[in-house]
Short mmCIF file of C-alpha atoms in Angstrom, two decimals:
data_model
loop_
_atom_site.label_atom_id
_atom_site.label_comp_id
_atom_site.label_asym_id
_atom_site.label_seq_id
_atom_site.Cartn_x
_atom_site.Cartn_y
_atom_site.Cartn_z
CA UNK Z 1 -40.43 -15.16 -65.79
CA UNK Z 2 -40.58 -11.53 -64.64
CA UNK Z 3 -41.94 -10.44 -62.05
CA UNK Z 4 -43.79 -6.64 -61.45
CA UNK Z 5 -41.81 -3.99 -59.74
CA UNK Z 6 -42.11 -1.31 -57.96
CA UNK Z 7 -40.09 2.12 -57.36
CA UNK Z 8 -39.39 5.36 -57.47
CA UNK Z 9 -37.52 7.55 -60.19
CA UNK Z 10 -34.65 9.37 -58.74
CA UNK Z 11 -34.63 10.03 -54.28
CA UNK Z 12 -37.38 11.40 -52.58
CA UNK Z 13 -37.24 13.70 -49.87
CA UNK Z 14 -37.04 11.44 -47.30
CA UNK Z 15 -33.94 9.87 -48.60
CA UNK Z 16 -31.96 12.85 -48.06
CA UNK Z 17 -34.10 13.27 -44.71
CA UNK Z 18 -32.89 10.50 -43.32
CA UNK Z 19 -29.30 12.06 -43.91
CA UNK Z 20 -28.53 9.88 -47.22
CA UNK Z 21 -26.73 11.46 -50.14
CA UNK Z 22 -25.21 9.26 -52.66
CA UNK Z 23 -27.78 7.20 -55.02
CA UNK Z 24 -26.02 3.81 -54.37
CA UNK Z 25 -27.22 4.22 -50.91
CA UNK Z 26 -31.09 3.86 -52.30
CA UNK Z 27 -30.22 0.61 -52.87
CA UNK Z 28 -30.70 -0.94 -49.34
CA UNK Z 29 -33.21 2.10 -48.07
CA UNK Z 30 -35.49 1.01 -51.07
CA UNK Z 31 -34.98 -2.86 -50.05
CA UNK Z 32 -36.00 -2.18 -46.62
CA UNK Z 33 -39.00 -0.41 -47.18
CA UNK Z 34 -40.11 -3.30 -49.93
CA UNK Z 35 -39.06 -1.92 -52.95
CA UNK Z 36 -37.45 -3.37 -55.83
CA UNK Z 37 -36.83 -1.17 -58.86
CA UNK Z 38 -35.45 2.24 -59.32
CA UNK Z 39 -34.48 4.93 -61.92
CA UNK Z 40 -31.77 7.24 -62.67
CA UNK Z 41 -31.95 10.18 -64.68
CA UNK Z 42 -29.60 11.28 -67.00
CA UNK Z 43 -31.74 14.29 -68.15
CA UNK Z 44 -30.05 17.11 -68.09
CA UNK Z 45 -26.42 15.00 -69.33
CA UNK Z 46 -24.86 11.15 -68.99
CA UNK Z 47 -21.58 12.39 -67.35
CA UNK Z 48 -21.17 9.73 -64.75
CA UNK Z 49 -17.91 7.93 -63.95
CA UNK Z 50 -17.83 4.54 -64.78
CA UNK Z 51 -16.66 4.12 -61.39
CA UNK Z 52 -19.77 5.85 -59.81
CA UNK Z 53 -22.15 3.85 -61.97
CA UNK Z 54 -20.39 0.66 -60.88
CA UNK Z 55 -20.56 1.04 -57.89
CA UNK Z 56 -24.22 2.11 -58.20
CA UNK Z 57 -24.64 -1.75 -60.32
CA UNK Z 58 -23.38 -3.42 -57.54
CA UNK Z 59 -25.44 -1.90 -54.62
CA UNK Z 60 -28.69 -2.45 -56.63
CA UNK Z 61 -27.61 -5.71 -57.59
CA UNK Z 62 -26.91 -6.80 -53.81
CA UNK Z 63 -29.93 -5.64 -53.20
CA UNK Z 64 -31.78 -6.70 -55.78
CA UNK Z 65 -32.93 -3.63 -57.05
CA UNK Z 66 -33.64 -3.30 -60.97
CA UNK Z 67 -32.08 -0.25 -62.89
CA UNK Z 68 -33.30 1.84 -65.56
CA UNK Z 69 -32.07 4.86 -66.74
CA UNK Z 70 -33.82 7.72 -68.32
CA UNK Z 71 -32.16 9.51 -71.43
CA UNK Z 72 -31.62 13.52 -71.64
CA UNK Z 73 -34.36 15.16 -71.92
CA UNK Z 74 -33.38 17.12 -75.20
CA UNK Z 75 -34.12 14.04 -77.34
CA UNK Z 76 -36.05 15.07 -80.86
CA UNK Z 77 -36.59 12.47 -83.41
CA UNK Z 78 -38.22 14.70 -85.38
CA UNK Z 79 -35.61 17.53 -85.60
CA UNK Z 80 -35.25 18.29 -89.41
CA UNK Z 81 -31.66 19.21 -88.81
CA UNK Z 82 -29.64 16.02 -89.40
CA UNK Z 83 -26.63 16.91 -87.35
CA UNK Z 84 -29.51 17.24 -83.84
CA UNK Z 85 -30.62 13.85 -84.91
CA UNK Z 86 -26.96 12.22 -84.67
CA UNK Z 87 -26.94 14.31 -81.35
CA UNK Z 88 -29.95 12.09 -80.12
CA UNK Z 89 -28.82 9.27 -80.99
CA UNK Z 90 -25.72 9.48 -79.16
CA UNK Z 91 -27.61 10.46 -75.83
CA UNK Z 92 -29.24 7.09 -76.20
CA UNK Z 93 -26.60 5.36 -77.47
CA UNK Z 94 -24.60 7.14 -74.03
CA UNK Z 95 -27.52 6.35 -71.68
CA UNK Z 96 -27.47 2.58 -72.70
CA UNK Z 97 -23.57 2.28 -72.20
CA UNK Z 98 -23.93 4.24 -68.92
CA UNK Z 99 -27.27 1.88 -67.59
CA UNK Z 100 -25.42 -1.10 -68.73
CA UNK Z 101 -22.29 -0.04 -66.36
CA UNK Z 102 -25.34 0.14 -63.73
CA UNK Z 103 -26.27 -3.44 -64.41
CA UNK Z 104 -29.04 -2.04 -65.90
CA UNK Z 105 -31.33 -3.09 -69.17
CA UNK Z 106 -34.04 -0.04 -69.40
CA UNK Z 107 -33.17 2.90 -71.69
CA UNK Z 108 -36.58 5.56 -71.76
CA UNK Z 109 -36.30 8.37 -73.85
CA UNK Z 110 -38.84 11.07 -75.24
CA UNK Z 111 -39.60 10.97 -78.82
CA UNK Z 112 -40.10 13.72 -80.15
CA UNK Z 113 -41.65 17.19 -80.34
CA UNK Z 114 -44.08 18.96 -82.94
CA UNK Z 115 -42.29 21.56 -84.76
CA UNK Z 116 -43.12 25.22 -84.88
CA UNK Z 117 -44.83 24.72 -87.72
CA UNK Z 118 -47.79 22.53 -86.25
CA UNK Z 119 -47.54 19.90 -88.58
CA UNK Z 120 -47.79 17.09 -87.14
CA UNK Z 121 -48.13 14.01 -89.72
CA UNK Z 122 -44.36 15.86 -90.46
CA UNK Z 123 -42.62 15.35 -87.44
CA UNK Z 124 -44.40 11.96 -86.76
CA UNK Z 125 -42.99 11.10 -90.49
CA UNK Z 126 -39.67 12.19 -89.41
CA UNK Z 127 -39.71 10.25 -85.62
CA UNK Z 128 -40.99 6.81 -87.59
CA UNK Z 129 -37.76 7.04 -89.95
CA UNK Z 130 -35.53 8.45 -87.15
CA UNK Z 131 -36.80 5.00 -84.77
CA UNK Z 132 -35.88 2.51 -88.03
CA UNK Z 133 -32.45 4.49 -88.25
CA UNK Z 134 -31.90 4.28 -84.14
CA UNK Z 135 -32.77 0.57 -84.40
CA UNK Z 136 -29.71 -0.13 -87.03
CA UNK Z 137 -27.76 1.91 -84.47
CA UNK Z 138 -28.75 -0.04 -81.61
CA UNK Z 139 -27.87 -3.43 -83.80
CA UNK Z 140 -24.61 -1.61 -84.47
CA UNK Z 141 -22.98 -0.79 -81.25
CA UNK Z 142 -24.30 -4.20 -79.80
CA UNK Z 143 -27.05 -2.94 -77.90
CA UNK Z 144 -29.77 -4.80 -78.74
CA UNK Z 145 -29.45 -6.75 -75.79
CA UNK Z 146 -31.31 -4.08 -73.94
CA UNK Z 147 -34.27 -2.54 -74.02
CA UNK Z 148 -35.32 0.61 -75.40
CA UNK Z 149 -38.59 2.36 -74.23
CA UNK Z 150 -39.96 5.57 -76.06
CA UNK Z 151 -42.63 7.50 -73.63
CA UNK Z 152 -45.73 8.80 -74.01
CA UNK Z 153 -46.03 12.52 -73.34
CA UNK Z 154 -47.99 14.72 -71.35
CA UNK Z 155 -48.06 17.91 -73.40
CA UNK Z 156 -50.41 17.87 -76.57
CA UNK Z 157 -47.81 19.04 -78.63
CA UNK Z 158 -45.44 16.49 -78.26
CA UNK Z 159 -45.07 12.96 -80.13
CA UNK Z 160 -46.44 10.67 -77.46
CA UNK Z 161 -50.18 9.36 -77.97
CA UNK Z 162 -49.99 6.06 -76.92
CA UNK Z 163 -50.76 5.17 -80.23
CA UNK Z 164 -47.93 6.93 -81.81
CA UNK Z 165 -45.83 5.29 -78.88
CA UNK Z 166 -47.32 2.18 -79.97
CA UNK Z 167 -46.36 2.61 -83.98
CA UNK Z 168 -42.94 3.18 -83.09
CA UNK Z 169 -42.19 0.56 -81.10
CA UNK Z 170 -43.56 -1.90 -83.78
CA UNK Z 171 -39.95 -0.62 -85.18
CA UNK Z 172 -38.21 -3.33 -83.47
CA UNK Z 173 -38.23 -5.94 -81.44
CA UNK Z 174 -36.19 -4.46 -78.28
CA UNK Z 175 -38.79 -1.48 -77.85
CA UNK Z 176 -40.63 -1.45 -75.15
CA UNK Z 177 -42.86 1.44 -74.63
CA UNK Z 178 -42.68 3.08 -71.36
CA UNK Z 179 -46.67 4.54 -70.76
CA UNK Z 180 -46.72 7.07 -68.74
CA UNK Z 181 -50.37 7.00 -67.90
CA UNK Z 182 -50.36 10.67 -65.91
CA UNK Z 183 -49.09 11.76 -69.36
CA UNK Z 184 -51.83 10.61 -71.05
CA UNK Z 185 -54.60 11.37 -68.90
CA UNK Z 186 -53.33 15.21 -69.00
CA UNK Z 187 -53.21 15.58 -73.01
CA UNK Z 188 -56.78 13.94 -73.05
CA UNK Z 189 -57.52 16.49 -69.97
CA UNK Z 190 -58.34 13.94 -68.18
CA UNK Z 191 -59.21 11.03 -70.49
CA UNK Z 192 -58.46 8.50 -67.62
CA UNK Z 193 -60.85 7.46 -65.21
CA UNK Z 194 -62.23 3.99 -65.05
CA UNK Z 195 -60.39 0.54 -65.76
CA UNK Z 196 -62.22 0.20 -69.34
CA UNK Z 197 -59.69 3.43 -70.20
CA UNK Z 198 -56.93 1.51 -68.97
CA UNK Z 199 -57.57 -1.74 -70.73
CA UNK Z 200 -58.19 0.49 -74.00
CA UNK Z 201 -54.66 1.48 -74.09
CA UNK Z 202 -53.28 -2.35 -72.79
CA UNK Z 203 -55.19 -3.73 -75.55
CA UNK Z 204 -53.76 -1.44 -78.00
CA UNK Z 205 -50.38 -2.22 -77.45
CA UNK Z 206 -51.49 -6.10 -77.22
CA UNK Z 207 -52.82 -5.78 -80.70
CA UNK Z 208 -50.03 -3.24 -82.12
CA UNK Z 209 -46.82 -5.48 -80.31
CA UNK Z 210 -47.65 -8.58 -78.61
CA UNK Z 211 -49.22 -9.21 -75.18
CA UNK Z 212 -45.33 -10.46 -74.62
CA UNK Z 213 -43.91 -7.19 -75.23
CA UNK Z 214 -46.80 -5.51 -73.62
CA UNK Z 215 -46.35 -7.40 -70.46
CA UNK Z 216 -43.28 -5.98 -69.55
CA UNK Z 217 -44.01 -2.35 -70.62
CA UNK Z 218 -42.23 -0.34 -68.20
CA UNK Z 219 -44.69 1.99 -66.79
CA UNK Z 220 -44.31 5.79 -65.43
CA UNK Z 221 -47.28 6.59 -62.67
CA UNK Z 222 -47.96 9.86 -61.00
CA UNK Z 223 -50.88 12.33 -60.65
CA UNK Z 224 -49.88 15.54 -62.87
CA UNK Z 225 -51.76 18.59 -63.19
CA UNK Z 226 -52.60 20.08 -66.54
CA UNK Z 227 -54.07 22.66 -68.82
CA UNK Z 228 -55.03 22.88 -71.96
CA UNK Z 229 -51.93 22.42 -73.58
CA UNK Z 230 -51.65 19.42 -71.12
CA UNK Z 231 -49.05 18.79 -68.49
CA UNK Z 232 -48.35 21.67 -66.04
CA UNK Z 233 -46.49 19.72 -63.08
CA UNK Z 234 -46.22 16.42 -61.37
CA UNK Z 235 -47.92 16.31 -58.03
CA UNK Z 236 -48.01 14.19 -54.85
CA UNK Z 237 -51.00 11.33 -54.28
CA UNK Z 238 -51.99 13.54 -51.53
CA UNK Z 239 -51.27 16.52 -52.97
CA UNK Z 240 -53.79 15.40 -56.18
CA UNK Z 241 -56.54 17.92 -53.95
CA UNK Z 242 -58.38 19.30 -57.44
CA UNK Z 243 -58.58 15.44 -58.69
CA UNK Z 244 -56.50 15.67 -61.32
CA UNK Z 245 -55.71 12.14 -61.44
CA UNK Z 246 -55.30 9.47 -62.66
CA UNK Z 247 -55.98 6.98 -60.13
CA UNK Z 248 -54.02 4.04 -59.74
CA UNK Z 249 -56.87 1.52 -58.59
CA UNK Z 250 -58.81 0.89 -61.93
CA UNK Z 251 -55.14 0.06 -63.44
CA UNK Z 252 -53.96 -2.14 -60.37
CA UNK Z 253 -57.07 -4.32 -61.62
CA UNK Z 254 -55.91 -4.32 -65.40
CA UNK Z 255 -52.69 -5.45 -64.66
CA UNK Z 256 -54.12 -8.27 -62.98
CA UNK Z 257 -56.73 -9.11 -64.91
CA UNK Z 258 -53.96 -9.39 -68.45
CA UNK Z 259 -51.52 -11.04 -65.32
CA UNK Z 260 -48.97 -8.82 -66.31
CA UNK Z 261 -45.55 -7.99 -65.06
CA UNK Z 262 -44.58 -4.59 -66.07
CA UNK Z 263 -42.26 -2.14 -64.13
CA UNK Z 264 -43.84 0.69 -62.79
CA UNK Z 265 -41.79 3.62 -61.73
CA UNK Z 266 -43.26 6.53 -59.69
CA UNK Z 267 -42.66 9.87 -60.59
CA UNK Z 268 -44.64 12.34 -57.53
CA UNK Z 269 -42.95 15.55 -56.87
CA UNK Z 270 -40.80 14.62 -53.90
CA UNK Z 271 -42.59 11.51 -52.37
CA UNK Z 272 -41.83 9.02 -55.17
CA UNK Z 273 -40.62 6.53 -53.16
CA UNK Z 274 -43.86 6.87 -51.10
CA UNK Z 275 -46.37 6.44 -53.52
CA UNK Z 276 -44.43 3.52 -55.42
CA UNK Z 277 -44.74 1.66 -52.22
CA UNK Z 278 -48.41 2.77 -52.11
CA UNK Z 279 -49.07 1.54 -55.43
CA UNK Z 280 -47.28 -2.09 -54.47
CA UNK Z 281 -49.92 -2.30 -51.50
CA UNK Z 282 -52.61 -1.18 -53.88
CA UNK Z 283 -51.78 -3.61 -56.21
CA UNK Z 284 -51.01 -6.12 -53.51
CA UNK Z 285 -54.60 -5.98 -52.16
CA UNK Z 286 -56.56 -5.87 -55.97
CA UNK Z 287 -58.26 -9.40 -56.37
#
């Protein structure tokens, strides 16, 4: 069985502080300070030798230090223009073969994004046939192995309600959604307070996918400030000074209350490694 993980996405600022440069160094600096999961971006591009990523695999894997990788950023599923769609399916398709060379298994990607047009029920439309086509994709290249994770989205205009997240991954068996709860609580403006809001969105995904699948959702956490079109910027726990939230508590006890084992990433602007190691000890102490 799985077990919950902790970690940050990408190296904070004290990484490179303490005079560290290349990523397969995290490996033993996230070990030593208890951690046990980390993720690479590939946003802005997947060029990355196979020798790099290699040797990346076998750090985290001496270490024992789980990999996933996040897809570019650029991903649209609901792009009407067929020739952006194969586009987007080849950065997945990439970021699999790339996290796979980093003994990897977590792909996360970004749905999709409301046209210009507003119309919504559209582009969803578009993002649910887009998912069933991905899925034969996935079969096709031999990557169902892995696991895919669409994300829910901060900004109000973008696929990525949990509920939409939810819908898509009932697509297929190998996605996972990755719920990014500071996402969510900034397109509901703050929707996310107690541990009843919490277990509303685990029991969702319980009732849309299985409580197996939901178990080991991967997870994005940070505090993110927002507006009314929703996300603005990630912040820092301690940087969170207008309570913009969410708090990490109230979830901490819904993950132990379902006795889940997700993977929860940290995403804080420059002190991910931090907070991930802040959440552990949260979660660590929740009864």
């Amino acid at each position: 069985m799985c077990k919950i993980r902790f970690g940050p996405s990408g190296n904070s600022e004290s990484f490179y502080a303490d005079g560290l440069k290349n990523t397969e160094q995290a490996a033993k600096w996230l070990a030593d300070k208890g951690l046990d999961a980390f993720e690479y971006s590939f946003g802005r591009g997947t060029n990355m030798s196979a020798a790099k990523a290699g040797l990346i695999g076998e750090k985290m894997a001496e270490y024992g230090v789980a990999v996933s990788a996040h897809a570019p950023y650029y991903i649209n599923l609901a792009n009407p223009d067929p020739t952006m769609i194969e586009k987007s399916f080849g950065y997945i398709l990439n970021t699999a073969e790339k996290v796979r060379m980093m003994g990897g298994d977590r792909i996360i990607f970004h749905p999709a994004s409301v046209g210009k047009d507003g119309d919504r029920q559209s582009a969803l439309a578009r993002t649910h046939e887009n998912m069933r086509r991905l899925a034969e994709e996935i079969v096709r290249t031999g990557n169902d192995d892995l696991i895919f994770c669409p994300e829910t989205m901060g900004k109000i205009n973008q696929i990525g309600d949990f509920r939409e997240v939810a819908e898509l991954c009932a697509t297929a068996e190998f996605f996972v959604p990755t719920v990014d709860f500071g996402h969510q609580n900034a397109r509901t403006l703050g929707g996310i307070k107690t541990a009843d809001d919490y277990e509303e969105i685990i029991k969702y995904f319980i009732d849309k996918i299985g409580k197996e699948r939901t178990d080991i959702m991967h997870i994005h956490f940070s505090k993110i400030e927002y507006s009314k079109g929703g996300e603005v910027r990630h912040l820092t726990f301690d940087g969170d000074v207008s309570g913009y939230g969410p708090d990490f508590a109230p979830l901490a006890a819904v993950l132990k209350k379902y006795d889940m084992r997700p993977r929860v990433i940290c995403e804080s602007s420059g002190t991910q490694a931090e907070d991930a190691l802040t959440m552990k000890k949260i979660y660590e102490a929740t009864k």
